[in-house]
Amino acid sequence: MKAGGNDPSQFNMHRLGAMLKEYLYESSGEQILEQFWGIWTAIRDHIIIPFNYRSFAQITERFDFPYEMDAVFFGTEAKMVRECLERQDPEAWDRLIRLYREMMEYLTDMYEENRLNLRRSYAEAHFYKGETGTADALFKQLTEEHPEWVWGYVGWGDLYNPQFDSSAAGSKDKALRLYQSGLDKVASDKDVLEERIMELTRQ
């Protein structure tokens, strides 16, 4: 540990490391969202708030910590989403939405690409919960504030793309409109939108 080791209120980093090891490599039978929630609240209450950190990277810089938390979260987030889809329980989505909201609130200095992906996930979770109006409003805000970011348009359009099993409100016309809205604005990866449009128009 690089700093803070003499602080009696210092959270036991070895315990946190054990929690992460279990989460990543050992099946405990516990739902993955609840496992990560326990990890997040430990980091939030014992590290982020007391030390006023605003990104996972700041934690890594200060402490000898074997896990890159950005990679841990984004590498396992899809499993949390899949779990919520399988449970078909609005409370599960509420839990995930709260996790996203808290991470956006506390991790204000996280890498921009990660923050944008977190906002995208936040909007998608509202959609999957059945709150399509909220999801559309969040995606509209995201694409207006970051018109050059292709994955905002891709994520929004994918929610309505009937080719995807995750689309609960399939609408070919709306998906096409959302994809096309980004073609003249994105700074890179325009081919992703063009491919989506081509595949839909072939139907």
Tab-separated table of N, CA, C and O in Angstrom, residues 120-199:
chain	number	residue	atom	x	y	z
A	120	ARG	N	-24.390	5.619	-21.713
A	120	ARG	CA	-25.115	4.763	-22.662
A	120	ARG	C	-25.780	3.606	-21.918
A	120	ARG	O	-26.966	3.314	-22.148
A	121	SER	N	-25.044	2.951	-21.034
A	121	SER	CA	-25.591	1.823	-20.274
A	121	SER	C	-26.751	2.267	-19.394
A	121	SER	O	-27.744	1.534	-19.238
A	122	TYR	N	-26.634	3.440	-18.822
A	122	TYR	CA	-27.681	3.998	-17.962
A	122	TYR	C	-28.979	4.177	-18.748
A	122	TYR	O	-30.070	3.801	-18.284
A	123	ALA	N	-28.863	4.708	-19.952
A	123	ALA	CA	-30.040	4.891	-20.803
A	123	ALA	C	-30.631	3.548	-21.215
A	123	ALA	O	-31.854	3.355	-21.198
A	124	GLU	N	-29.771	2.600	-21.577
A	124	GLU	CA	-30.248	1.279	-21.993
A	124	GLU	C	-30.996	0.577	-20.868
A	124	GLU	O	-32.016	-0.087	-21.112
A	125	ALA	N	-30.513	0.710	-19.644
A	125	ALA	CA	-31.164	0.053	-18.509
A	125	ALA	C	-32.578	0.580	-18.322
A	125	ALA	O	-33.503	-0.181	-18.008
A	126	HIS	N	-32.775	1.874	-18.511
A	126	HIS	CA	-34.132	2.439	-18.424
A	126	HIS	C	-35.016	1.839	-19.520
A	126	HIS	O	-36.192	1.525	-19.271
A	127	PHE	N	-34.456	1.664	-20.704
A	127	PHE	CA	-35.213	1.079	-21.803
A	127	PHE	C	-35.646	-0.342	-21.460
A	127	PHE	O	-36.813	-0.714	-21.626
A	128	TYR	N	-34.703	-1.149	-20.987
A	128	TYR	CA	-35.006	-2.543	-20.677
A	128	TYR	C	-36.007	-2.662	-19.531
A	128	TYR	O	-36.770	-3.625	-19.464
A	129	LYS	N	-36.016	-1.675	-18.666
A	129	LYS	CA	-36.992	-1.674	-17.574
A	129	LYS	C	-38.392	-1.340	-18.079
A	129	LYS	O	-39.385	-1.587	-17.394
A	130	GLY	N	-38.471	-0.810	-19.294
A	130	GLY	CA	-39.758	-0.436	-19.859
A	130	GLY	C	-39.985	1.060	-19.896
A	130	GLY	O	-41.044	1.527	-20.314
A	131	GLU	N	-38.977	1.841	-19.489
A	131	GLU	CA	-39.089	3.297	-19.449
A	131	GLU	C	-38.485	3.873	-20.735
A	131	GLU	O	-37.439	4.522	-20.729
A	132	THR	N	-39.191	3.621	-21.854
A	132	THR	CA	-38.644	4.008	-23.157
A	132	THR	C	-38.542	5.521	-23.313
A	132	THR	O	-37.613	6.016	-23.958
A	133	GLY	N	-39.473	6.255	-22.742
A	133	GLY	CA	-39.426	7.713	-22.832
A	133	GLY	C	-38.186	8.272	-22.151
A	133	GLY	O	-37.513	9.166	-22.687
A	134	THR	N	-37.879	7.748	-20.966
A	134	THR	CA	-36.679	8.180	-20.249
A	134	THR	C	-35.431	7.805	-21.033
A	134	THR	O	-34.487	8.598	-21.154
A	135	ALA	N	-35.416	6.589	-21.578
A	135	ALA	CA	-34.264	6.138	-22.355
A	135	ALA	C	-34.039	7.026	-23.573
A	135	ALA	O	-32.900	7.433	-23.858
A	136	ASP	N	-35.108	7.345	-24.286
A	136	ASP	CA	-34.978	8.203	-25.469
A	136	ASP	C	-34.453	9.582	-25.082
A	136	ASP	O	-33.607	10.155	-25.776
A	137	ALA	N	-34.958	10.122	-23.977
A	137	ALA	CA	-34.508	11.442	-23.532
A	137	ALA	C	-33.026	11.424	-23.164
A	137	ALA	O	-32.276	12.367	-23.473
A	138	LEU	N	-32.589	10.363	-22.510
A	138	LEU	CA	-31.183	10.253	-22.114
A	138	LEU	C	-30.280	10.102	-23.337
A	138	LEU	O	-29.202	10.713	-23.406
A	139	PHE	N	-30.705	9.295	-24.310
A	139	PHE	CA	-29.910	9.140	-25.523
A	139	PHE	C	-29.908	10.435	-26.338
A	139	PHE	O	-28.888	10.786	-26.948
A	140	LYS	N	-31.017	11.131	-26.362
A	140	LYS	CA	-31.079	12.405	-27.084
A	140	LYS	C	-30.078	13.398	-26.485
A	140	LYS	O	-29.329	14.064	-27.209
A	141	GLN	N	-30.052	13.468	-25.161
A	141	GLN	CA	-29.112	14.360	-24.489
A	141	GLN	C	-27.664	13.943	-24.767
A	141	GLN	O	-26.803	14.786	-25.037
A	142	LEU	N	-27.412	12.636	-24.718
A	142	LEU	CA	-26.066	12.123	-24.941
A	142	LEU	C	-25.576	12.455	-26.352
A	142	LEU	O	-24.440	12.921	-26.535
A	143	THR	N	-26.414	12.214	-27.360
A	143	THR	CA	-25.990	12.467	-28.735
A	143	THR	C	-25.910	13.960	-29.050
A	143	THR	O	-25.114	14.372	-29.891
A	144	GLU	N	-26.703	14.768	-28.379
A	144	GLU	CA	-26.608	16.215	-28.588
A	144	GLU	C	-25.343	16.784	-27.951
A	144	GLU	O	-24.710	17.688	-28.510
A	145	GLU	N	-24.978	16.267	-26.794
A	145	GLU	CA	-23.784	16.756	-26.105
A	145	GLU	C	-22.501	16.200	-26.714
A	145	GLU	O	-21.448	16.839	-26.647
A	146	HIS	N	-22.593	15.013	-27.321
A	146	HIS	CA	-21.418	14.371	-27.924
A	146	HIS	C	-21.790	13.847	-29.313
A	146	HIS	O	-21.814	12.637	-29.539
A	147	PRO	N	-22.079	14.760	-30.246
A	147	PRO	CA	-22.551	14.333	-31.570
A	147	PRO	C	-21.510	13.559	-32.364
A	147	PRO	O	-21.863	12.857	-33.310
A	148	GLU	N	-20.239	13.672	-31.968
A	148	GLU	CA	-19.174	12.981	-32.702
A	148	GLU	C	-18.984	11.537	-32.257
A	148	GLU	O	-18.264	10.772	-32.909
A	149	TRP	N	-19.660	11.132	-31.171
A	149	TRP	CA	-19.452	9.802	-30.597
A	149	TRP	C	-20.411	8.811	-31.229
A	149	TRP	O	-21.613	8.811	-30.970
A	150	VAL	N	-19.887	7.932	-32.071
A	150	VAL	CA	-20.721	7.045	-32.868
A	150	VAL	C	-21.557	6.097	-32.020
A	150	VAL	O	-22.695	5.751	-32.373
A	151	TRP	N	-21.034	5.671	-30.865
A	151	TRP	CA	-21.710	4.625	-30.100
A	151	TRP	C	-22.971	5.126	-29.415
A	151	TRP	O	-23.791	4.330	-28.973
A	152	GLY	N	-23.144	6.431	-29.351
A	152	GLY	CA	-24.415	6.955	-28.866
A	152	GLY	C	-25.543	6.632	-29.833
A	152	GLY	O	-26.612	6.144	-29.441
A	153	TYR	N	-25.303	6.869	-31.120
A	153	TYR	CA	-26.298	6.560	-32.147
A	153	TYR	C	-26.478	5.050	-32.306
A	153	TYR	O	-27.601	4.568	-32.482
A	154	VAL	N	-25.362	4.317	-32.254
A	154	VAL	CA	-25.436	2.863	-32.389
A	154	VAL	C	-26.246	2.268	-31.244
A	154	VAL	O	-27.154	1.447	-31.457
A	155	GLY	N	-25.932	2.682	-30.021
A	155	GLY	CA	-26.655	2.154	-28.869
A	155	GLY	C	-28.126	2.473	-28.898
A	155	GLY	O	-28.973	1.608	-28.595
A	156	TRP	N	-28.456	3.680	-29.297
A	156	TRP	CA	-29.858	4.108	-29.352
A	156	TRP	C	-30.594	3.332	-30.434
A	156	TRP	O	-31.680	2.789	-30.208
A	157	GLY	N	-30.009	3.270	-31.613
A	157	GLY	CA	-30.659	2.555	-32.710
A	157	GLY	C	-30.810	1.066	-32.431
A	157	GLY	O	-31.825	0.454	-32.783
A	158	ASP	N	-29.802	0.481	-31.784
A	158	ASP	CA	-29.852	-0.955	-31.507
A	158	ASP	C	-31.038	-1.334	-30.631
A	158	ASP	O	-31.558	-2.458	-30.729
A	159	LEU	N	-31.466	-0.434	-29.784
A	159	LEU	CA	-32.609	-0.723	-28.912
A	159	LEU	C	-33.884	-0.969	-29.714
A	159	LEU	O	-34.776	-1.687	-29.268
A	160	TYR	N	-33.955	-0.382	-30.898
A	160	TYR	CA	-35.159	-0.515	-31.733
A	160	TYR	C	-34.944	-1.414	-32.940
A	160	TYR	O	-35.879	-1.648	-33.712
A	161	ASN	N	-33.737	-1.907	-33.092
A	161	ASN	CA	-33.412	-2.740	-34.253
A	161	ASN	C	-34.018	-4.129	-34.081
A	161	ASN	O	-33.617	-4.882	-33.189
A	162	PRO	N	-34.980	-4.511	-34.921
A	162	PRO	CA	-35.645	-5.813	-34.762
A	162	PRO	C	-34.727	-7.002	-35.021
A	162	PRO	O	-35.101	-8.141	-34.738
A	163	GLN	N	-33.515	-6.747	-35.527
A	163	GLN	CA	-32.563	-7.835	-35.751
A	163	GLN	C	-31.917	-8.326	-34.454
A	163	GLN	O	-31.319	-9.394	-34.430
A	164	PHE	N	-32.026	-7.507	-33.405
A	164	PHE	CA	-31.390	-7.857	-32.141
A	164	PHE	C	-32.415	-8.418	-31.167
A	164	PHE	O	-33.492	-7.847	-30.975
A	165	ASP	N	-32.065	-9.527	-30.530
A	165	ASP	CA	-32.965	-10.157	-29.567
A	165	ASP	C	-33.264	-9.246	-28.386
A	165	ASP	O	-34.306	-9.352	-27.745
A	166	SER	N	-32.317	-8.339	-28.083
A	166	SER	CA	-32.492	-7.461	-26.931
A	166	SER	C	-33.497	-6.352	-27.187
A	166	SER	O	-33.907	-5.648	-26.260
A	167	SER	N	-33.910	-6.193	-28.464
A	167	SER	CA	-34.867	-5.140	-28.788
A	167	SER	C	-36.265	-5.542	-28.334
A	167	SER	O	-36.853	-6.483	-28.850
A	168	ALA	N	-36.763	-4.807	-27.355
A	168	ALA	CA	-38.095	-5.094	-26.826
A	168	ALA	C	-39.161	-4.258	-27.533
A	168	ALA	O	-40.345	-4.414	-27.274
A	169	ALA	N	-38.742	-3.368	-28.392
A	169	ALA	CA	-39.694	-2.492	-29.091
A	169	ALA	C	-39.229	-2.329	-30.530
A	169	ALA	O	-38.918	-1.241	-30.988
A	170	GLY	N	-39.148	-3.445	-31.249
A	170	GLY	CA	-38.619	-3.442	-32.595
A	170	GLY	C	-39.314	-2.459	-33.519
A	170	GLY	O	-40.537	-2.454	-33.623
A	171	SER	N	-38.537	-1.611	-34.159
A	171	SER	CA	-39.076	-0.634	-35.097
A	171	SER	C	-37.996	-0.347	-36.132
A	171	SER	O	-37.066	0.419	-35.868
A	172	LYS	N	-38.102	-0.990	-37.265
A	172	LYS	CA	-37.103	-0.828	-38.317
A	172	LYS	C	-36.937	0.634	-38.709
A	172	LYS	O	-35.809	1.131	-38.824
A	173	ASP	N	-38.059	1.342	-38.897
A	173	ASP	CA	-37.993	2.737	-39.341
A	173	ASP	C	-37.297	3.612	-38.307
A	173	ASP	O	-36.482	4.476	-38.655
A	174	LYS	N	-37.610	3.400	-37.029
A	174	LYS	CA	-36.981	4.226	-36.000
A	174	LYS	C	-35.498	3.915	-35.880
A	174	LYS	O	-34.676	4.830	-35.742
A	175	ALA	N	-35.155	2.640	-35.957
A	175	ALA	CA	-33.742	2.268	-35.885
A	175	ALA	C	-32.968	2.912	-37.035
A	175	ALA	O	-31.887	3.478	-36.828
A	176	LEU	N	-33.516	2.837	-38.244
A	176	LEU	CA	-32.855	3.458	-39.391
A	176	LEU	C	-32.698	4.954	-39.207
A	176	LEU	O	-31.647	5.528	-39.509
A	177	ARG	N	-33.727	5.587	-38.708
A	177	ARG	CA	-33.685	7.041	-38.507
A	177	ARG	C	-32.605	7.420	-37.496
A	177	ARG	O	-31.879	8.409	-37.678
A	178	LEU	N	-32.483	6.627	-36.436
A	178	LEU	CA	-31.486	6.929	-35.407
A	178	LEU	C	-30.066	6.702	-35.927
A	178	LEU	O	-29.171	7.506	-35.660
A	179	TYR	N	-29.868	5.620	-36.657
A	179	TYR	CA	-28.545	5.374	-37.252
A	179	TYR	C	-28.170	6.498	-38.216
A	179	TYR	O	-27.058	7.022	-38.187
A	180	GLN	N	-29.119	6.857	-39.078
A	180	GLN	CA	-28.837	7.856	-40.099
A	180	GLN	C	-28.578	9.233	-39.494
A	180	GLN	O	-27.834	10.036	-40.067
A	181	SER	N	-29.162	9.509	-38.334
A	181	SER	CA	-28.982	10.825	-37.708
A	181	SER	C	-27.531	11.085	-37.316
A	181	SER	O	-27.134	12.238	-37.146
A	182	GLY	N	-26.749	10.017	-37.195
A	182	GLY	CA	-25.362	10.209	-36.801
A	182	GLY	C	-24.368	10.228	-37.949
A	182	GLY	O	-23.199	10.575	-37.756
A	183	LEU	N	-24.808	9.881	-39.150
A	183	LEU	CA	-23.872	9.721	-40.264
A	183	LEU	C	-23.082	10.984	-40.579
A	183	LEU	O	-21.899	10.923	-40.915
A	184	ASP	N	-23.711	12.152	-40.504
A	184	ASP	CA	-23.031	13.400	-40.852
A	184	ASP	C	-22.348	14.049	-39.659
A	184	ASP	O	-21.758	15.134	-39.802
A	185	LYS	N	-22.418	13.380	-38.502
A	185	LYS	CA	-21.910	14.020	-37.289
A	185	LYS	C	-20.727	13.294	-36.657
A	185	LYS	O	-19.888	13.929	-36.007
A	186	VAL	N	-20.680	11.995	-36.818
A	186	VAL	CA	-19.660	11.231	-36.093
A	186	VAL	C	-18.263	11.522	-36.631
A	186	VAL	O	-18.075	11.816	-37.810
A	187	ALA	N	-17.286	11.430	-35.728
A	187	ALA	CA	-15.908	11.740	-36.087
A	187	ALA	C	-15.156	10.524	-36.596
A	187	ALA	O	-14.177	10.651	-37.324
A	188	SER	N	-15.599	9.328	-36.220
A	188	SER	CA	-14.924	8.105	-36.654
A	188	SER	C	-15.901	6.939	-36.579
A	188	SER	O	-16.992	7.064	-36.017
A	189	ASP	N	-15.493	5.805	-37.122
A	189	ASP	CA	-16.293	4.579	-37.101
A	189	ASP	C	-17.645	4.740	-37.777
A	189	ASP	O	-18.632	4.080	-37.402
A	190	LYS	N	-17.707	5.615	-38.774
A	190	LYS	CA	-18.953	5.801	-39.508
A	190	LYS	C	-19.416	4.502	-40.155
A	190	LYS	O	-20.614	4.281	-40.352
A	191	ASP	N	-18.435	3.623	-40.461
A	191	ASP	CA	-18.769	2.372	-41.122
A	191	ASP	C	-19.670	1.479	-40.264
A	191	ASP	O	-20.409	0.651	-40.791
A	192	VAL	N	-19.620	1.662	-38.934
A	192	VAL	CA	-20.486	0.880	-38.049
A	192	VAL	C	-21.948	1.229	-38.316
A	192	VAL	O	-22.805	0.346	-38.429
A	193	LEU	N	-22.233	2.516	-38.448
A	193	LEU	CA	-23.593	2.955	-38.749
A	193	LEU	C	-24.006	2.510	-40.158
A	193	LEU	O	-25.131	2.056	-40.367
A	194	GLU	N	-23.086	2.652	-41.101
A	194	GLU	CA	-23.401	2.276	-42.480
A	194	GLU	C	-23.718	0.786	-42.576
A	194	GLU	O	-24.625	0.392	-43.323
A	195	GLU	N	-22.996	-0.020	-41.833
A	195	GLU	CA	-23.252	-1.465	-41.852
A	195	GLU	C	-24.614	-1.785	-41.261
A	195	GLU	O	-25.356	-2.620	-41.801
A	196	ARG	N	-24.953	-1.130	-40.148
A	196	ARG	CA	-26.265	-1.341	-39.537
A	196	ARG	C	-27.375	-0.975	-40.526
A	196	ARG	O	-28.369	-1.693	-40.673
A	197	ILE	N	-27.227	0.158	-41.191
A	197	ILE	CA	-28.231	0.638	-42.144
A	197	ILE	C	-28.359	-0.330	-43.313
A	197	ILE	O	-29.479	-0.677	-43.739
A	198	MET	N	-27.234	-0.786	-43.816
A	198	MET	CA	-27.247	-1.721	-44.942
A	198	MET	C	-27.961	-3.023	-44.585
A	198	MET	O	-28.772	-3.540	-45.368
A	199	GLU	N	-27.676	-3.540	-43.412
A	199	GLU	CA	-28.297	-4.802	-42.988
A	199	GLU	C	-29.805	-4.653	-42.836
A	199	GLU	O	-30.569	-5.567	-43.184
